[in-house]
Coordinates of C-alpha atoms in Angstrom, one line a residue:
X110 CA 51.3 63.7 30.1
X111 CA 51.8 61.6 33.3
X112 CA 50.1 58.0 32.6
X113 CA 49.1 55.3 35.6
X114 CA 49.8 51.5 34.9
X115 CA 46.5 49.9 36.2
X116 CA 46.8 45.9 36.8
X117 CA 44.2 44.2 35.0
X118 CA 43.5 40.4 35.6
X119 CA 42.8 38.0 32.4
X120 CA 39.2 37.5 32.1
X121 CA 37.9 34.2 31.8
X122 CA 35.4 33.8 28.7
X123 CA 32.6 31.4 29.5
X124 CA 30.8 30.2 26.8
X125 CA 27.3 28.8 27.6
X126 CA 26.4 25.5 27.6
X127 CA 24.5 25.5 23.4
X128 CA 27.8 27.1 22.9
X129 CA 29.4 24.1 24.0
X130 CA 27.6 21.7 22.2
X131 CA 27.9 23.6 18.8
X132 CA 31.6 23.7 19.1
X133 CA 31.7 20.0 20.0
X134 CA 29.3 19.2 16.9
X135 CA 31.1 21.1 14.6
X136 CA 34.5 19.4 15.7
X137 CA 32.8 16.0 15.6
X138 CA 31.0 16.8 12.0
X139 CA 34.0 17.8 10.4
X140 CA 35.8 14.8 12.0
X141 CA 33.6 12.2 10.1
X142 CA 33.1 13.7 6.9
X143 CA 36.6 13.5 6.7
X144 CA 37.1 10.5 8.0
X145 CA 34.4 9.1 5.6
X146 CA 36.0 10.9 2.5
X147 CA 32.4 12.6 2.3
X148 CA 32.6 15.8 -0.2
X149 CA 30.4 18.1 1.8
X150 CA 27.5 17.7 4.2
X151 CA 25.3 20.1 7.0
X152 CA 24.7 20.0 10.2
X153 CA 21.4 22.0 12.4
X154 CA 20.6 22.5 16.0
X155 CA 17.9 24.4 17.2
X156 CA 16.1 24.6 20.5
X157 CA 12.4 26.4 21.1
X158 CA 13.3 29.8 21.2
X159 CA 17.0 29.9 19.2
X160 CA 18.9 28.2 16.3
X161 CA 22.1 26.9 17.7
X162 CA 23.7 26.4 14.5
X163 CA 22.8 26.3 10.9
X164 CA 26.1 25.3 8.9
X165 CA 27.0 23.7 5.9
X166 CA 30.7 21.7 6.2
X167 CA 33.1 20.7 3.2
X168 CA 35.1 22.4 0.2
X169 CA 33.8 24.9 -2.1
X170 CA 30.1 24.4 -0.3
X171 CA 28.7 28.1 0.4
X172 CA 25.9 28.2 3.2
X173 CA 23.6 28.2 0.3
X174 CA 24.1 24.5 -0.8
X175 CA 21.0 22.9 -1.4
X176 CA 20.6 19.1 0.0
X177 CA 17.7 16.3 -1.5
X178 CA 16.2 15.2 1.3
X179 CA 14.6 11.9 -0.9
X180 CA 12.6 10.1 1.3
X181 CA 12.9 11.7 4.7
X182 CA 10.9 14.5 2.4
X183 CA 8.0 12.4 3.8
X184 CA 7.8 14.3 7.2
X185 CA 6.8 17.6 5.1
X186 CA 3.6 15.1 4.2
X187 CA 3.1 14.5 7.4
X188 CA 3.1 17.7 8.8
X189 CA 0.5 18.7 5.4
X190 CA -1.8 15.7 6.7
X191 CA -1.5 17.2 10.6
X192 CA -2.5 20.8 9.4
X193 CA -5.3 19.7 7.1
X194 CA -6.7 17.2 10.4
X195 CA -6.8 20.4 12.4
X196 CA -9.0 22.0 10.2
X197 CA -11.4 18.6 9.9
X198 CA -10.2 18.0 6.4
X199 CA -8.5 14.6 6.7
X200 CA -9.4 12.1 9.5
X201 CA -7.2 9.8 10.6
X202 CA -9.6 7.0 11.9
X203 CA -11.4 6.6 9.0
X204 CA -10.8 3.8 5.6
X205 CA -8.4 5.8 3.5
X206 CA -11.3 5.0 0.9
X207 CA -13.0 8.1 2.3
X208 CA -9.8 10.1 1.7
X209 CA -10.1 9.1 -2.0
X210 CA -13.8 9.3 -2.3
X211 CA -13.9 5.5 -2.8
X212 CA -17.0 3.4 -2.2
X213 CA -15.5 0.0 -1.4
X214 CA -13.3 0.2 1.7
X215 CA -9.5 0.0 1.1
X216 CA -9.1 -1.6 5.4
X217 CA -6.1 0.8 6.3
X218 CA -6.7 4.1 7.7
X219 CA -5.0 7.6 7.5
X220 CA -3.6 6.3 10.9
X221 CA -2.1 3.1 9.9
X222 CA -0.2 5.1 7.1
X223 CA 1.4 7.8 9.1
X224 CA 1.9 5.7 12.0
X225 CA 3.7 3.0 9.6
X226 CA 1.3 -0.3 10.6
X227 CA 1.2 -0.8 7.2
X228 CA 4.2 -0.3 4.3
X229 CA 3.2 2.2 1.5
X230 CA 4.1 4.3 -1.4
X231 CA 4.2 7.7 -0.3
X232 CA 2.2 8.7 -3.0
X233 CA -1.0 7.2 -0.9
X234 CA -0.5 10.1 1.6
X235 CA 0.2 13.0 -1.4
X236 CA -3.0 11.6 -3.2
X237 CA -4.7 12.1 0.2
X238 CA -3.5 15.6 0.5
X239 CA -4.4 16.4 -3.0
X240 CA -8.1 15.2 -2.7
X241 CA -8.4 17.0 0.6
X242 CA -7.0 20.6 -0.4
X243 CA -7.9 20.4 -3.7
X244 CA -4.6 21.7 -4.7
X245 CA -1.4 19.7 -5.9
X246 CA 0.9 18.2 -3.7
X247 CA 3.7 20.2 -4.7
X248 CA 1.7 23.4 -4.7
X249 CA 0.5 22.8 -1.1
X250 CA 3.8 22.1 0.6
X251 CA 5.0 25.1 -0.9
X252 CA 2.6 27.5 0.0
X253 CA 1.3 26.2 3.4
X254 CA 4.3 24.8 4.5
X255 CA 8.1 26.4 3.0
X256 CA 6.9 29.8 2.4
X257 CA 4.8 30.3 5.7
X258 CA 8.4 29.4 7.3
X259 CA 10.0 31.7 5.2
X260 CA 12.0 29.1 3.5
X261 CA 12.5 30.9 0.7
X262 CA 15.2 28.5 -0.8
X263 CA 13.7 25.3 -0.7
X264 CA 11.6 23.5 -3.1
X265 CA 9.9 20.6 -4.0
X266 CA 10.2 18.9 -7.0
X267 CA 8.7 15.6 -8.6
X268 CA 10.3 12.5 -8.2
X269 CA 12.7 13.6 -5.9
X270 CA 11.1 15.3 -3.1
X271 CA 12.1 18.4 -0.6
X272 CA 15.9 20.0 -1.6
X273 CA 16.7 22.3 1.4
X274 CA 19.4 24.2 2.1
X275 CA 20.8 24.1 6.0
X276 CA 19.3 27.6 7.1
X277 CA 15.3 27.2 5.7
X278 CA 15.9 23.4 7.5
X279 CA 16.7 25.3 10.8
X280 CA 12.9 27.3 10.2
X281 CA 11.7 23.6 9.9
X282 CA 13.2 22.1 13.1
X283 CA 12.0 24.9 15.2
X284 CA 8.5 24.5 13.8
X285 CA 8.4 20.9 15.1
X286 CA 9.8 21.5 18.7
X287 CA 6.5 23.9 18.7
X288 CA 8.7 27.6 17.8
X289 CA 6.3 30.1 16.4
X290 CA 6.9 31.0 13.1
X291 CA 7.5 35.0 12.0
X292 CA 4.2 36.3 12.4
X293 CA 3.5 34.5 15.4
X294 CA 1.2 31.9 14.5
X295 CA 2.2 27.9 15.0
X296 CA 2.6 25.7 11.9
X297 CA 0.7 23.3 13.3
X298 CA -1.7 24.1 17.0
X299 CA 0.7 22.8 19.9
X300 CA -2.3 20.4 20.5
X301 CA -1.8 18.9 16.9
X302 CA 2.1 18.7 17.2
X303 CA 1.4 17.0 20.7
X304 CA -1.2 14.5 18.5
X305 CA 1.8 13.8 15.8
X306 CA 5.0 13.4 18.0
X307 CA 2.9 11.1 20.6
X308 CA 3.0 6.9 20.0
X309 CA 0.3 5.3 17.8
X310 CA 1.8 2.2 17.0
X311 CA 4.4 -0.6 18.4
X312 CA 5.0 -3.8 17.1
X313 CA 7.1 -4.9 20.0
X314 CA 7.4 -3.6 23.5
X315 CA 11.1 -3.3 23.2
X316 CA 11.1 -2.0 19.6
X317 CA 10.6 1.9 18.7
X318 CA 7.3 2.5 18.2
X319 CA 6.2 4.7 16.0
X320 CA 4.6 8.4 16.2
X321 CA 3.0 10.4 12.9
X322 CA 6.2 10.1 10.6
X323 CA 9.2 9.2 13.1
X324 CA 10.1 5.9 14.4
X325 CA 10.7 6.0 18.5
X326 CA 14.3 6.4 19.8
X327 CA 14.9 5.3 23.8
X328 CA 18.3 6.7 24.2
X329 CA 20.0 7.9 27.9
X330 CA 16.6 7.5 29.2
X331 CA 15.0 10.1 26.8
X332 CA 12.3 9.3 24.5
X333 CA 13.3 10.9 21.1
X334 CA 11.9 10.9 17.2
X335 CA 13.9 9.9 14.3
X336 CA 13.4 9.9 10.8
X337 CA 16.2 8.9 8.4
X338 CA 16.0 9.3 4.7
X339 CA 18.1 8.8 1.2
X340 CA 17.1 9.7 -2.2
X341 CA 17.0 5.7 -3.4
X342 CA 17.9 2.8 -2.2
X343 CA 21.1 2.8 -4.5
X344 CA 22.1 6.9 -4.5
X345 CA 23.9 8.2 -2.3
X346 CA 22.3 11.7 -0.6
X347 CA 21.6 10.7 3.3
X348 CA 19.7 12.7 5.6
X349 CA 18.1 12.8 9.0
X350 CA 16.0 14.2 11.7
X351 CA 16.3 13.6 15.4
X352 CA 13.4 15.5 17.6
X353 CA 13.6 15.0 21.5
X354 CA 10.3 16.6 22.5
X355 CA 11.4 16.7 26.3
X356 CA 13.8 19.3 25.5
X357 CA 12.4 21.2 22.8
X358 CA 15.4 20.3 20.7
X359 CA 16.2 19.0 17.2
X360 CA 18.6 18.4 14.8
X361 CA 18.9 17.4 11.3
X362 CA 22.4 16.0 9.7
X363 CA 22.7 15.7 5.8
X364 CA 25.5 14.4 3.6
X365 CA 26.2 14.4 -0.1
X366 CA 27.6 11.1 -0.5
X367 CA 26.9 7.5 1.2
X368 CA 28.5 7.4 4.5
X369 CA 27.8 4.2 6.1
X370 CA 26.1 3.1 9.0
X371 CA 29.8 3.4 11.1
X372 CA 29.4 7.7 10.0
X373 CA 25.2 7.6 11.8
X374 CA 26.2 5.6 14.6
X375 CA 29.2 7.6 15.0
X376 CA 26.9 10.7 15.1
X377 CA 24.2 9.6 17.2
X378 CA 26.9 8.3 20.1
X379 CA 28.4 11.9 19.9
X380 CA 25.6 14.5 19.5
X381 CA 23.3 12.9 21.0
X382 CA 24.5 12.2 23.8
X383 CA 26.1 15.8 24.1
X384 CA 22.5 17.5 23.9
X385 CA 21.3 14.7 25.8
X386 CA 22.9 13.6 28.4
X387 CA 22.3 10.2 30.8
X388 CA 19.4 10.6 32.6
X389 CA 17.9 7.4 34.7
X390 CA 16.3 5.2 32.6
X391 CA 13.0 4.0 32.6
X392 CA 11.7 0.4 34.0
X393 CA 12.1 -2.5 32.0
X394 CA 9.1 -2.8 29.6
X395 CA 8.0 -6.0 30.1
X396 CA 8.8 -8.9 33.4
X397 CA 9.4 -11.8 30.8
X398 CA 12.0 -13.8 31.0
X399 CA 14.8 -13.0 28.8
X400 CA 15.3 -15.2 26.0
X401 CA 17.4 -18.8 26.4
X402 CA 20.5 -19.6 24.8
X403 CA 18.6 -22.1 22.4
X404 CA 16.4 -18.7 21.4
X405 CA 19.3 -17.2 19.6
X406 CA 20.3 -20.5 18.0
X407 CA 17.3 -20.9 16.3
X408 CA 17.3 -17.6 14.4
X409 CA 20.7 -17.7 13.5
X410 CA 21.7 -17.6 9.8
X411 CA 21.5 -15.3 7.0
X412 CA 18.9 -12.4 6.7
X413 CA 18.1 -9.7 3.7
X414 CA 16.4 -6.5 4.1
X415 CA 12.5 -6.8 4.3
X416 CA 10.8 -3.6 2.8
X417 CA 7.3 -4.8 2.7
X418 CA 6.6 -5.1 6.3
X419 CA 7.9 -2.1 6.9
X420 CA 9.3 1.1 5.5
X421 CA 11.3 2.5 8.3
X422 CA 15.3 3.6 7.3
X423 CA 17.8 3.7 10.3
X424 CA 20.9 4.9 8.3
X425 CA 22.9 3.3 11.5
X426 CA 21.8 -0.4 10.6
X427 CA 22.7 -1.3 6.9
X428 CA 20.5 -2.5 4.3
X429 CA 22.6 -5.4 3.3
X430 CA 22.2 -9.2 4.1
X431 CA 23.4 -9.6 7.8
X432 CA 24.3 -12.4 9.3
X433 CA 23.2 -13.9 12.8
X434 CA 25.5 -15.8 14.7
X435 CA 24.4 -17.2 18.0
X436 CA 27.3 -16.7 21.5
X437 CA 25.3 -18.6 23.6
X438 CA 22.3 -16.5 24.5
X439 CA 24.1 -13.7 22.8
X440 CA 23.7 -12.7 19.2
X441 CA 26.8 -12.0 17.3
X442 CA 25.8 -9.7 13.8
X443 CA 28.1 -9.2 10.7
X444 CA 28.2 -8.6 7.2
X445 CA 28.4 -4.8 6.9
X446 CA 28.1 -4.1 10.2
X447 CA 29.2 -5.7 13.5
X448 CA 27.8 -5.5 16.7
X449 CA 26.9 -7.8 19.9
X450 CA 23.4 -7.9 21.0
X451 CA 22.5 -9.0 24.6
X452 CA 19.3 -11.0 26.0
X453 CA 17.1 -8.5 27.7
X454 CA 13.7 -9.1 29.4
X455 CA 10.8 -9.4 27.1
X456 CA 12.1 -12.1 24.8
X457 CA 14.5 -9.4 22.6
X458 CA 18.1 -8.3 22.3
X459 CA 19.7 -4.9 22.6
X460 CA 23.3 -3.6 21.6
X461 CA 24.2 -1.8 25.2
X462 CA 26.9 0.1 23.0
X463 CA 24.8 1.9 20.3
X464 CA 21.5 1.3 22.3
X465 CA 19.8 -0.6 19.7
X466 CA 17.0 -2.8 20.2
X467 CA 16.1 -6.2 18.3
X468 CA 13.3 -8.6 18.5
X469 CA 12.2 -11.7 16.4
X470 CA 8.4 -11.7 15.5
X471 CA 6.7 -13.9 12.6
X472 CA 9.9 -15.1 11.1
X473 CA 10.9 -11.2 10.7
X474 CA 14.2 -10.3 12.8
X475 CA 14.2 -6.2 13.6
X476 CA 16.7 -4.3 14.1
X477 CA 15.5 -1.3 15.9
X478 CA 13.2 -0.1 12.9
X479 CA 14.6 -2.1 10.1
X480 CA 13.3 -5.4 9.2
X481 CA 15.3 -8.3 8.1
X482 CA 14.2 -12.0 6.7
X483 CA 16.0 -15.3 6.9
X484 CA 17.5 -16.0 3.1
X485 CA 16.7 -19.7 2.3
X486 CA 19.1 -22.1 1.2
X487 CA 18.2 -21.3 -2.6
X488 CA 18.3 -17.6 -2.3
X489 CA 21.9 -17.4 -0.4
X490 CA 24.4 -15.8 -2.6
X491 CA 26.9 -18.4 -1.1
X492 CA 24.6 -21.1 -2.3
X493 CA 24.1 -19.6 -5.7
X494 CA 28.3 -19.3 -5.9
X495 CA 28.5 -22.9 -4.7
X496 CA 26.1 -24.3 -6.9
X497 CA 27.9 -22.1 -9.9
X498 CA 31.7 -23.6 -9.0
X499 CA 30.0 -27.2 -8.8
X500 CA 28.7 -26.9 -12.6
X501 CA 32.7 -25.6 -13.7
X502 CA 33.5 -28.5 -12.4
X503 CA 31.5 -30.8 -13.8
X504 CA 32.3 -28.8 -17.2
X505 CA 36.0 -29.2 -16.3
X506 CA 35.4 -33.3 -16.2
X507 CA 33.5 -33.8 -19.1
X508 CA 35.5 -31.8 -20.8
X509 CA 38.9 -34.0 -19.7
X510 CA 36.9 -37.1 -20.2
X511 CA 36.0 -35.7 -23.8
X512 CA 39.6 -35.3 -24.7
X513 CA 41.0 -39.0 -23.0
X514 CA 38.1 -40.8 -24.3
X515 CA 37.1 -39.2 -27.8
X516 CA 35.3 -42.4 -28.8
X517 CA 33.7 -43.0 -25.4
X518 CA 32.2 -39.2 -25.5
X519 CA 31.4 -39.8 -29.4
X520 CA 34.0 -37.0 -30.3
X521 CA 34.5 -39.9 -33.4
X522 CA 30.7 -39.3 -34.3
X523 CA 30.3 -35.8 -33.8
X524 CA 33.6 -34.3 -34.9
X525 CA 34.8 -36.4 -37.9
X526 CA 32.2 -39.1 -39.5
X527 CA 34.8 -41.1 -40.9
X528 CA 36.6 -42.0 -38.2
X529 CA 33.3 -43.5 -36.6
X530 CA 33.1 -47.4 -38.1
X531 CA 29.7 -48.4 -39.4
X532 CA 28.5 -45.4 -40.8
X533 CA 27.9 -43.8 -44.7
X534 CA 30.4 -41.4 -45.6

């Protein structure tokens, strides 16, 4: 049969723009677990009305791999403490006293602990839950939380918290940029989720504040949430949530392994800025001057992780001992991390390349949420080193003397009676 050629010109896929950004995360995911030698990790993007990407990245790891979220499994108890508010079970305003059916007031509030005014055990805030459902912890953020959301592979478990796997997470992100969940209904009212993600608490005008649960992020101009988590301070599973409410947008990152704070900052100056882009950023906070050059020499010197005052985790600042150099009114850090911070207005600092803010307040340096304290003399590691190579020494010289000068020493006394004149045999 007679056939007819027919020209047909290459089409042109166009892939749209969420597209875009999941092939860009991908290739940037895989790029640092690599780089980092982690074993395996996840990565989830969702917006209000679809899950970008659900995916779990490494060797042998099935989409089923299941990740301990440690401490960031604190959000799940926020969220429990938001529904049971709603329903006039727990009060934030009032003495936690009340929450525990105490007489004698304890002087913190609901607020102060989800807002993170005050460091706590996160037991305080599953004890709270407990007393107000009636039920145990465990059993409530399974049943009004996971399997509501259809998270049918996550659990909780004592002593280690929420383990997830990367597609019941992605049912988690969308209910906290306000998705409805299967049957329609809201894990928590919009109203509620508006009360939790809005700012209750700042400690410095320049510093995140905080919301229910999530320290404040000011990044391109856009006000975002983060949470960051591990299981310990000394294992190694790493996890975080980033929520930008403006967009209706989220998206959680886990890793098997430590990565560093070079893998998180690496991260949040890709992703983030690809979901995000620049937008124009808002005034300066405060019209004070910025700090003088003698400012940053007198908090120079050495600084170990504070925990007390605070119980914020920014896996992009390490928890080690940092040290603060002063470049005239600049502020050179180091130790396990290195970066330059510059005087802004309001008396604080700010790294312009990572966008992270600093500010010294009550002899407590912070490093966006992370709070460090000046090591004394006698608690610096150096100091403890010199002190310990000063004693060998002194060892080493008695010692010498001991061997030129037997007699002087009493070496004749001590180590052979006879030898020493005027005594008994």
């Amino acid at each position: 049969a007679p056939t007819t050629s027919i020209s047909v010109a290459t089409l042109t896929i166009v892939r749209s723009q969420s597209q875009q950004i999941t092939d860009y995360a991908r290739g940037v995911f895989e790029g640092l677990l690599a780089r980092d030698g982690v074993a395996y990790g996840a990565l989830v993007i969702v917006s209000y009305d679809r899950v970008d990407m659900a995916e779990t990245f490494g060797q042998d790891v099935g989409e089923n791999a299941m990740f301990a979220l440690g401490s960031l499994s604190d959000v799940f108890g926020v969220v429990a403490a938001m529904q049971l508010t709603q329903e006039g079970r727990l009060r934030p305003a009032e003495d936690l006293a009340a929450a525990f059916g105490e007489s004698e007031p304890r002087g913190t509030t609901l607020d102060d602990l989800l807002a993170h005014r005050v460091g706590g055990d996160s037991s305080l805030l599953a004890n709270a839950i407990e007393r107000a459902s009636g039920v145990p912890y465990g059993e409530y953020v399974s049943t009004r939380i996971l399997r509501p959301l259809g998270m049918t592979r996550s659990r909780f478990e004592e002593g280690i918290g929420i383990i997830v796997s990367a597609g019941d997470m992605s049912q988690f992100l969308s209910a906290l940029v306000g998705a409805r969940m299967a049957g329609g209904d809201h894990l928590l009212l919009p109203a509620t989720l508006g009360v939790m993600q809005r700012r209750h608490f700042e400690r410095h005008a320049v510093l995140p504040g905080w919301s229910y649960g999530f320290a404040e992020v000011e990044r391109n101009g856009w006000r975002a949430l983060q949470r960051d988590g591990q299981l310990s301070e000394n294992s190694f599973p790493q996890s975080q949530i980033v929520i930008i409410p403006a967009l209706h947008t989220a998206y959680f990152a886990a890793v098997s392994s430590k990565a560093g704070p070079e893998f998180w900052r690496a991260l949040d100056d890709t992703l983030f800025d690809r979901i995000a882009p620049p937008r124009e950023a808002a005034e300066d906070v405060s019209a004070a001057p910025a700090p003088l050059p003698q400012g940053a020499e007198d908090i120079s010197g050495d600084y170990r992780p504070e925990i007390s005052v605070g119980d914020g985790i920014f896996l992009a600042v390490n928890r080690d001992t940092l040290r603060i150099a002063a470049d005239g009114p600049n502020l050179l850090l180091s130790g396990n991390i290195d970066m330059v911070l510059h005087p802004i207005a309001g008396g604080a600092w700010r790294s312009e390349e990572h966008q992270i803010p600093a500010a010294f307040i009550d002899g407590v340096f912070w490093l966006g949420p992370n709070a460090y304290r000046r090591i004394g003399a006698w608690q610096n590691p150096l100091t403890h080193l010199a002190i310990a190579g000063l004693l060998a020494a002194l060892s080493l010289l008695v010692f010498a003397l001991w061997a030129k000068y037997p007699k002087l020493l009493g070496r004749g006394v001590i180590g052979d009676r006879k030898s020493a004149p005027g005594l008994p045999d």
